[in-house]
Amino acid sequence: MATSRKLITLDEFTIQQTREFPKATGELSALLRDISLACKLINKQVNKAGLVDIIGKFGATNVQGEEQMKLDVYADEALINVLRNSNDCAGIGSEENDNFIAFEDEYSVNSKYVVLFDPLDGSSNIDVNASIGTIFAIYRRVSPLGQPCTKEDFLQPGNKLMAAGYVIYGSSTMLVYATRLGTNGFTLEPSIGEFCLSHPQMKCAEKGKIYSINQGNSRHYEKGMLDFLDHCMEINKEEGRPYSHRYIGSMVADLHRTLIKGGVFMYPGDKKSPNGKLRLLYECNPMSFIIEAAGGLSTDGHGRVLDIQPTELHQRVPIFIGSKDMVNKVLEYIGASETVAE
Ligand SMILES: O=P(O)(O)OC[C@H]1O[C@](O)(COP(=O)(O)O)[C@@H](O)[C@@H]1O
Ligand SMILES: [Mg+2]
Ligand SMILES: [Mg+2]
């Protein structure tokens, strides 16, 4: 029988954390509260998607040529409206908007932080009721306060992130976020409408047994990548069986599983798409920050994803992320093939 325990809300938790930083002003916690409010609004629509006019295509394409879903646009607007009116955010960058948006009102120009987000991740899963999510990344500005923020505030490497997180709209709704103090998970308690601490100090297992990749693309893969997949399908000496393959097709859901159960999630570059599919600023950087803060690894095949110097809002990078042992094993294989290939 489920026993009730003292619930620690997201607010209480962030206030406790600010005590660890004597100079903290509470602005970052306030921003996190704003983002969680927008995600509660999105969650309400997601939960009853079949009953409200939010299923299906919106009838427009975004700057990346992807057909926008109604929920992509709803989620984007919900986040922009909450952040624009919050006085805690100087500007945003979003998957669904061509360019960065600087908020120019007298309060926002004095805000220290900018936010990048993927308002709705896993769009191809919206209509089939599989887990989807929202991903966000928070940077401290480098441009002077008192003026509108600039693109330099957004084009910072991931190792400069102040915080990053995601909300997964699944069997339960969870918010997982990371700072340099670690990665923590909060579950939405519907009866009080608050995210409450449910997964303190999350750790990504060093050793994994699950590999996650869209094998439908494998005809475009380099030899090293194909060899690694063969390795995963071989009888593993330690396990006495092959690794398990899991792929939901929503980065948030595939990485939430990887964070909790270990394993490796991969979206490699290939002969058709040398930079893969996933976007550096609002998918790969925030997820890499969260997994690394939980003890995992994230690489583009050459170095840490978090050390990449961004150049554009919607640039894509290959990603191999998750348990240390499996990410290093992928590197061994893809490193090897290039040498062999030559
Ligand atoms: O269908 P594919 O090629 O496997 O791609 C799935 C990937 O694309 C995404 O859906 C892209 O994100 P969006 O849904 O936010 O555009 C990821 O969530 C997922 O990991
Ligand atoms: Mg996405
Ligand atoms: Mg998206």
CSV table of C-alpha atoms and ligand atoms in Angstrom, one decimal:
chain,number,residue,atom,x,y,z
A,1,MET,CA,0.0,0.0,0.0
A,2,ALA,CA,1.4,3.5,-1.0
A,3,THR,CA,2.5,5.3,2.1
A,4,SER,CA,2.5,9.2,2.0
A,5,ARG,CA,5.7,10.9,2.9
A,6,LYS,CA,6.6,14.6,3.4
A,7,LEU,CA,6.6,16.2,0.0
A,8,ILE,CA,9.3,18.6,-0.9
A,9,THR,CA,8.1,20.9,-3.7
A,10,LEU,CA,10.3,22.2,-6.5
A,11,ASP,CA,10.2,25.7,-4.9
A,12,GLU,CA,11.2,24.4,-1.5
A,13,PHE,CA,14.1,22.5,-3.1
A,14,THR,CA,15.4,25.4,-5.1
A,15,ILE,CA,15.2,27.7,-2.1
A,16,GLN,CA,17.3,25.1,-0.1
A,17,GLN,CA,19.8,25.0,-3.0
A,18,THR,CA,20.2,28.8,-3.2
A,19,ARG,CA,21.4,28.6,0.4
A,20,GLU,CA,24.5,26.7,-0.9
A,21,PHE,CA,25.3,29.9,-2.9
A,22,PRO,CA,25.5,32.9,-0.5
A,23,LYS,CA,25.5,35.3,-3.5
A,24,ALA,CA,22.4,33.7,-5.1
A,25,THR,CA,19.6,36.2,-5.7
A,26,GLY,CA,16.8,33.6,-6.4
A,27,GLU,CA,16.5,34.7,-10.0
A,28,LEU,CA,17.5,31.3,-11.3
A,29,SER,CA,14.9,29.6,-9.0
A,30,ALA,CA,12.3,32.1,-10.2
A,31,LEU,CA,13.1,31.2,-13.8
A,32,LEU,CA,12.8,27.5,-13.1
A,33,ARG,CA,9.4,28.2,-11.5
A,34,ASP,CA,8.3,30.0,-14.6
A,35,ILE,CA,9.4,27.2,-16.9
A,36,SER,CA,7.6,24.6,-14.7
A,37,LEU,CA,4.4,26.7,-14.8
A,38,ALA,CA,4.5,26.8,-18.6
A,39,CYS,CA,5.1,23.0,-18.6
A,40,LYS,CA,2.1,22.5,-16.4
A,41,LEU,CA,0.0,24.4,-19.0
A,42,ILE,CA,1.4,22.1,-21.7
A,43,ASN,CA,0.8,19.0,-19.6
A,44,LYS,CA,-2.9,19.9,-19.2
A,45,GLN,CA,-3.3,19.9,-23.0
A,46,VAL,CA,-1.2,16.8,-23.5
A,47,ASN,CA,-3.3,14.9,-21.0
A,48,LYS,CA,-6.5,15.5,-22.8
A,49,ALA,CA,-5.1,15.8,-26.3
A,50,GLY,CA,-7.7,13.5,-27.9
A,51,LEU,CA,-10.6,15.6,-26.5
A,52,VAL,CA,-9.3,19.1,-27.5
A,53,ASP,CA,-8.4,20.5,-30.9
A,54,ILE,CA,-4.7,20.0,-30.3
A,55,ILE,CA,-4.0,16.8,-32.1
A,56,GLY,CA,-2.6,16.8,-35.7
A,57,LYS,CA,-0.8,19.1,-38.0
A,58,PHE,CA,-0.8,22.9,-37.5
A,59,GLY,CA,-0.5,23.5,-41.3
A,60,ALA,CA,2.9,25.3,-41.4
A,61,THR,CA,6.6,24.2,-41.4
A,62,ASN,CA,9.3,25.5,-39.1
A,63,VAL,CA,12.7,27.0,-40.2
A,64,GLN,CA,14.1,23.4,-40.4
A,65,GLY,CA,11.4,22.4,-42.9
A,66,GLU,CA,9.6,20.2,-40.4
A,67,GLU,CA,5.8,20.1,-40.4
A,68,GLN,CA,4.7,21.7,-37.2
A,69,MET,CA,2.2,19.9,-35.0
A,70,LYS,CA,-0.5,22.0,-33.2
A,71,LEU,CA,1.1,21.0,-29.9
A,72,ASP,CA,4.5,22.2,-31.0
A,73,VAL,CA,3.0,25.7,-31.6
A,74,TYR,CA,0.9,25.6,-28.4
A,75,ALA,CA,3.9,24.6,-26.3
A,76,ASP,CA,6.1,27.3,-28.0
A,77,GLU,CA,3.6,30.0,-27.3
A,78,ALA,CA,3.0,28.9,-23.7
A,79,LEU,CA,6.7,29.1,-22.9
A,80,ILE,CA,7.3,32.4,-24.7
A,81,ASN,CA,4.3,34.0,-23.0
A,82,VAL,CA,5.2,32.9,-19.5
A,83,LEU,CA,8.9,33.9,-20.0
A,84,ARG,CA,8.1,37.2,-21.7
A,85,ASN,CA,5.9,38.2,-18.7
A,86,SER,CA,8.1,36.8,-16.0
A,87,ASN,CA,10.7,39.6,-15.6
A,88,ASP,CA,13.2,36.8,-15.0
A,89,CYS,CA,14.2,36.2,-18.7
A,90,ALA,CA,16.0,38.5,-21.1
A,91,GLY,CA,15.2,36.4,-24.2
A,92,ILE,CA,14.7,33.0,-25.8
A,93,GLY,CA,15.8,30.7,-28.6
A,94,SER,CA,13.3,28.0,-29.7
A,95,GLU,CA,13.2,25.1,-32.2
A,96,GLU,CA,9.9,26.6,-33.5
A,97,ASN,CA,11.3,30.1,-34.2
A,98,ASP,CA,13.7,31.1,-36.9
A,99,ASN,CA,15.7,33.5,-34.8
A,100,PHE,CA,16.5,34.4,-31.1
A,101,ILE,CA,13.8,36.7,-29.5
A,102,ALA,CA,15.1,39.4,-27.2
A,103,PHE,CA,12.5,40.8,-24.8
A,104,GLU,CA,12.8,44.6,-24.8
A,105,ASP,CA,10.7,45.7,-21.9
A,106,GLU,CA,12.4,47.5,-19.0
A,107,TYR,CA,12.4,44.5,-16.7
A,108,SER,CA,13.6,41.8,-19.2
A,109,VAL,CA,16.6,43.9,-20.4
A,110,ASN,CA,17.8,43.8,-16.8
A,111,SER,CA,17.4,40.0,-16.4
A,112,LYS,CA,20.6,38.0,-16.1
A,113,TYR,CA,19.5,34.9,-17.9
A,114,VAL,CA,18.4,33.6,-21.4
A,115,VAL,CA,16.6,30.4,-22.1
A,116,LEU,CA,16.8,28.0,-25.1
A,117,PHE,CA,14.1,25.3,-25.5
A,118,ASP,CA,12.6,22.6,-27.5
A,119,PRO,CA,9.0,23.2,-26.6
A,120,LEU,CA,7.7,19.8,-27.6
A,121,ASP,CA,10.2,17.0,-28.1
A,122,GLY,CA,9.1,13.8,-29.8
A,123,SER,CA,6.5,15.4,-32.1
A,124,SER,CA,6.2,12.2,-34.2
A,125,ASN,CA,4.8,10.5,-31.0
A,126,ILE,CA,2.1,13.1,-30.2
A,127,ASP,CA,-0.8,11.4,-32.1
A,128,VAL,CA,0.1,7.9,-30.8
A,129,ASN,CA,0.1,8.7,-27.1
A,130,ALA,CA,3.7,7.8,-26.5
A,131,SER,CA,5.9,9.8,-24.1
A,132,ILE,CA,6.9,13.3,-25.3
A,133,GLY,CA,8.6,16.2,-23.5
A,134,THR,CA,9.9,19.7,-23.2
A,135,ILE,CA,13.7,20.4,-23.0
A,136,PHE,CA,15.3,23.7,-21.7
A,137,ALA,CA,18.7,25.2,-21.2
A,138,ILE,CA,19.6,28.3,-19.1
A,139,TYR,CA,22.6,30.6,-19.7
A,140,ARG,CA,23.8,33.6,-17.8
A,141,ARG,CA,24.1,36.5,-20.2
A,142,VAL,CA,27.5,37.7,-21.5
A,143,SER,CA,26.1,41.0,-22.9
A,144,PRO,CA,25.7,44.1,-20.7
A,145,LEU,CA,22.5,44.3,-18.6
A,146,GLY,CA,20.1,47.2,-19.2
A,147,GLN,CA,20.1,46.5,-23.0
A,148,PRO,CA,18.3,43.8,-25.0
A,149,CYS,CA,20.2,40.5,-25.0
A,150,THR,CA,22.3,39.5,-28.1
A,151,LYS,CA,23.0,36.3,-30.0
A,152,GLU,CA,26.3,35.9,-28.1
A,153,ASP,CA,24.2,35.2,-25.0
A,154,PHE,CA,22.8,32.1,-26.7
A,155,LEU,CA,25.8,30.9,-28.7
A,156,GLN,CA,27.8,29.8,-25.6
A,157,PRO,CA,29.3,26.3,-25.3
A,158,GLY,CA,27.3,23.9,-23.1
A,159,ASN,CA,30.0,23.9,-20.5
A,160,LYS,CA,28.8,27.4,-19.7
A,161,LEU,CA,25.3,26.3,-18.8
A,162,MET,CA,23.8,27.4,-15.4
A,163,ALA,CA,21.1,24.8,-15.5
A,164,ALA,CA,19.3,22.5,-17.9
A,165,GLY,CA,16.3,20.2,-17.7
A,166,TYR,CA,13.4,18.5,-19.3
A,167,VAL,CA,9.8,17.7,-18.5
A,168,ILE,CA,8.5,14.3,-19.7
A,169,TYR,CA,4.8,13.9,-20.3
A,170,GLY,CA,4.5,10.2,-19.8
A,171,SER,CA,2.6,7.8,-17.4
A,172,SER,CA,3.4,10.4,-14.8
A,173,THR,CA,4.7,13.9,-15.5
A,174,MET,CA,8.2,14.5,-14.3
A,175,LEU,CA,10.6,17.5,-14.3
A,176,VAL,CA,14.2,16.5,-14.2
A,177,TYR,CA,16.8,19.3,-13.9
A,178,ALA,CA,20.5,19.7,-13.3
A,179,THR,CA,22.8,22.3,-12.0
A,180,ARG,CA,26.5,21.8,-11.0
A,181,LEU,CA,25.1,20.3,-7.8
A,182,GLY,CA,23.7,17.3,-9.6
A,183,THR,CA,20.6,16.0,-11.3
A,184,ASN,CA,17.2,15.7,-9.5
A,185,GLY,CA,13.8,14.5,-10.5
A,186,PHE,CA,10.4,15.9,-9.5
A,187,THR,CA,7.0,14.2,-10.1
A,188,LEU,CA,3.9,16.3,-10.7
A,189,GLU,CA,1.4,15.7,-7.8
A,190,PRO,CA,-1.9,16.4,-9.6
A,191,SER,CA,-3.9,17.0,-6.4
A,192,ILE,CA,-1.7,20.0,-5.4
A,193,GLY,CA,-0.5,20.9,-8.9
A,194,GLU,CA,3.2,20.9,-7.7
A,195,PHE,CA,6.3,19.2,-8.8
A,196,CYS,CA,7.6,17.3,-5.8
A,197,LEU,CA,11.0,15.7,-5.2
A,198,SER,CA,10.8,12.0,-6.1
A,199,HIS,CA,14.3,11.2,-7.5
A,200,PRO,CA,17.0,13.0,-5.5
A,201,GLN,CA,20.6,12.9,-6.8
A,202,MET,CA,19.9,10.8,-10.0
A,203,LYS,CA,22.9,8.7,-11.2
A,204,CYS,CA,23.4,7.3,-14.7
A,205,ALA,CA,24.8,3.8,-14.2
A,206,GLU,CA,28.5,3.4,-15.3
A,207,LYS,CA,27.7,0.1,-17.0
A,208,GLY,CA,24.8,-0.2,-19.3
A,209,LYS,CA,23.0,-3.1,-21.1
A,210,ILE,CA,20.6,-1.2,-23.4
A,211,TYR,CA,21.4,0.5,-26.8
A,212,SER,CA,19.0,3.0,-28.4
A,213,ILE,CA,19.2,4.1,-32.0
A,214,ASN,CA,16.9,4.4,-35.1
A,215,GLN,CA,18.3,1.3,-36.9
A,216,GLY,CA,16.1,2.2,-39.8
A,217,ASN,CA,19.0,4.6,-40.8
A,218,SER,CA,21.7,1.9,-40.6
A,219,ARG,CA,22.1,1.6,-44.4
A,220,HIS,CA,23.7,5.1,-44.3
A,221,TYR,CA,26.0,4.3,-41.3
A,222,GLU,CA,29.8,4.1,-41.5
A,223,LYS,CA,31.5,0.7,-40.9
A,224,GLY,CA,32.5,1.5,-37.3
A,225,MET,CA,28.9,2.2,-36.4
A,226,LEU,CA,27.7,-1.0,-38.0
A,227,ASP,CA,30.4,-3.0,-36.2
A,228,PHE,CA,29.3,-1.5,-32.9
A,229,LEU,CA,25.7,-2.5,-33.6
A,230,ASP,CA,26.9,-6.0,-34.3
A,231,HIS,CA,28.8,-6.0,-31.0
A,232,CYS,CA,25.6,-5.0,-29.2
A,233,MET,CA,23.7,-7.9,-30.9
A,234,GLU,CA,26.4,-10.5,-30.0
A,235,ILE,CA,26.1,-12.6,-26.9
A,236,ASN,CA,27.7,-10.4,-24.3
A,237,LYS,CA,30.2,-12.4,-22.1
A,238,GLU,CA,29.2,-10.7,-18.8
A,239,GLU,CA,25.5,-10.9,-19.5
A,240,GLY,CA,25.4,-14.2,-21.4
A,241,ARG,CA,23.0,-12.5,-23.8
A,242,PRO,CA,23.0,-9.6,-26.3
A,243,TYR,CA,22.3,-6.1,-25.1
A,244,SER,CA,18.6,-5.0,-25.3
A,245,HIS,CA,17.5,-2.5,-28.0
A,246,ARG,CA,15.0,0.2,-27.0
A,247,TYR,CA,13.9,3.2,-29.1
A,248,ILE,CA,10.9,5.3,-28.3
A,249,GLY,CA,11.6,8.0,-30.9
A,250,SER,CA,11.3,10.9,-28.4
A,251,MET,CA,14.8,12.0,-27.3
A,252,VAL,CA,13.4,13.0,-23.8
A,253,ALA,CA,11.9,9.6,-23.3
A,254,ASP,CA,14.9,7.6,-24.6
A,255,LEU,CA,17.2,9.7,-22.4
A,256,HIS,CA,15.0,9.5,-19.3
A,257,ARG,CA,15.2,5.7,-19.6
A,258,THR,CA,19.0,5.9,-20.1
A,259,LEU,CA,19.4,8.1,-17.0
A,260,ILE,CA,17.4,5.7,-14.9
A,261,LYS,CA,18.4,2.3,-16.3
A,262,GLY,CA,21.8,3.1,-18.0
A,263,GLY,CA,22.7,2.3,-21.6
A,264,VAL,CA,23.6,4.4,-24.6
A,265,PHE,CA,21.5,6.6,-26.8
A,266,MET,CA,22.9,7.4,-30.2
A,267,TYR,CA,21.9,9.6,-33.2
A,268,PRO,CA,25.0,9.4,-35.3
A,269,GLY,CA,26.0,11.4,-38.3
A,270,ASP,CA,25.9,9.2,-41.5
A,271,LYS,CA,26.5,9.4,-45.2
A,272,LYS,CA,23.1,11.1,-45.8
A,273,SER,CA,23.2,13.4,-42.8
A,274,PRO,CA,26.8,14.0,-41.6
A,275,ASN,CA,25.6,15.9,-38.6
A,276,GLY,CA,22.8,13.6,-37.6
A,277,LYS,CA,19.4,15.1,-36.8
A,278,LEU,CA,19.4,16.4,-33.2
A,279,ARG,CA,20.0,20.1,-32.5
A,280,LEU,CA,23.0,21.3,-30.4
A,281,LEU,CA,21.5,24.3,-28.5
A,282,TYR,CA,18.1,23.0,-27.3
A,283,GLU,CA,18.4,19.2,-27.4
A,284,CYS,CA,22.0,17.9,-27.2
A,285,ASN,CA,23.6,20.5,-24.9
A,286,PRO,CA,20.9,20.4,-22.2
A,287,MET,CA,20.6,16.6,-22.3
A,288,SER,CA,24.5,16.3,-22.1
A,289,PHE,CA,24.6,18.7,-19.1
A,290,ILE,CA,21.9,16.6,-17.3
A,291,ILE,CA,23.6,13.2,-18.1
A,292,GLU,CA,27.1,14.4,-17.2
A,293,ALA,CA,25.8,15.9,-13.9
A,294,ALA,CA,24.5,12.4,-13.2
A,295,GLY,CA,27.9,10.8,-13.9
A,296,GLY,CA,27.4,9.8,-17.6
A,297,LEU,CA,29.2,10.9,-20.8
A,298,SER,CA,28.2,12.7,-24.0
A,299,THR,CA,30.2,13.0,-27.2
A,300,ASP,CA,29.8,13.9,-30.8
A,301,GLY,CA,32.3,11.1,-31.7
A,302,HIS,CA,35.3,13.5,-31.5
A,303,GLY,CA,35.0,15.3,-28.1
A,304,ARG,CA,32.5,16.4,-25.4
A,305,VAL,CA,29.3,17.8,-26.8
A,306,LEU,CA,29.5,20.5,-24.1
A,307,ASP,CA,32.8,21.8,-25.4
A,308,ILE,CA,31.4,22.5,-28.9
A,309,GLN,CA,31.4,26.2,-29.8
A,310,PRO,CA,28.0,26.9,-31.3
A,311,THR,CA,27.6,29.0,-34.5
A,312,GLU,CA,23.9,28.8,-35.3
A,313,LEU,CA,20.6,28.5,-33.4
A,314,HIS,CA,19.4,25.3,-35.2
A,315,GLN,CA,22.8,23.6,-35.9
A,316,ARG,CA,22.8,19.8,-35.6
A,317,VAL,CA,25.4,17.5,-34.1
A,318,PRO,CA,25.9,13.7,-33.9
A,319,ILE,CA,25.4,12.4,-30.3
A,320,PHE,CA,26.5,9.3,-28.3
A,321,ILE,CA,25.3,9.7,-24.7
A,322,GLY,CA,24.7,7.7,-21.6
A,323,SER,CA,26.7,5.1,-19.4
A,324,LYS,CA,30.5,5.7,-19.5
A,325,ASP,CA,31.4,2.1,-20.5
A,326,MET,CA,29.0,2.0,-23.5
A,327,VAL,CA,29.9,5.5,-24.7
A,328,ASN,CA,33.6,4.6,-24.6
A,329,LYS,CA,32.9,1.4,-26.4
A,330,VAL,CA,31.1,3.3,-29.2
A,331,LEU,CA,34.1,5.6,-29.5
A,332,GLU,CA,36.5,2.6,-29.7
A,333,TYR,CA,34.4,1.3,-32.7
A,334,ILE,CA,33.8,4.5,-34.6
A,335,GLY,CA,37.4,5.6,-33.9
A,336,ALA,CA,38.6,2.3,-35.3
A,337,SER,CA,36.5,2.3,-38.5
A,338,GLU,CA,37.8,5.7,-39.6
A,339,THR,CA,41.4,4.4,-39.4
A,340,VAL,CA,40.3,1.1,-41.1
A,341,ALA,CA,38.3,3.0,-43.7
A,342,GLU,CA,41.3,4.9,-44.8
B,1,LIG,O1,12.3,9.6,-36.3
B,1,LIG,P1,13.8,9.6,-36.0
B,1,LIG,O2,14.6,10.0,-37.2
B,1,LIG,O3,14.3,8.4,-35.3
B,1,LIG,O4,14.0,10.9,-35.0
B,1,LIG,C1,13.6,10.8,-33.7
B,1,LIG,C2,14.2,12.0,-33.0
B,1,LIG,O5,13.6,13.2,-33.5
B,1,LIG,C3,13.0,14.0,-32.5
B,1,LIG,O6,11.6,13.7,-32.5
B,1,LIG,C4,13.3,15.4,-32.8
B,1,LIG,O7,12.8,16.3,-31.9
B,1,LIG,P2,11.4,17.1,-32.2
B,1,LIG,O8,10.3,16.2,-32.1
B,1,LIG,O9,11.5,18.1,-31.1
B,1,LIG,O10,11.5,17.7,-33.6
B,1,LIG,C5,13.7,13.5,-31.2
B,1,LIG,O11,12.8,13.6,-30.1
B,1,LIG,C6,13.9,12.0,-31.5
B,1,LIG,O12,15.0,11.5,-30.7
B,2,MG,MG,13.3,17.6,-30.1
B,3,MG,MG,10.4,19.8,-30.8
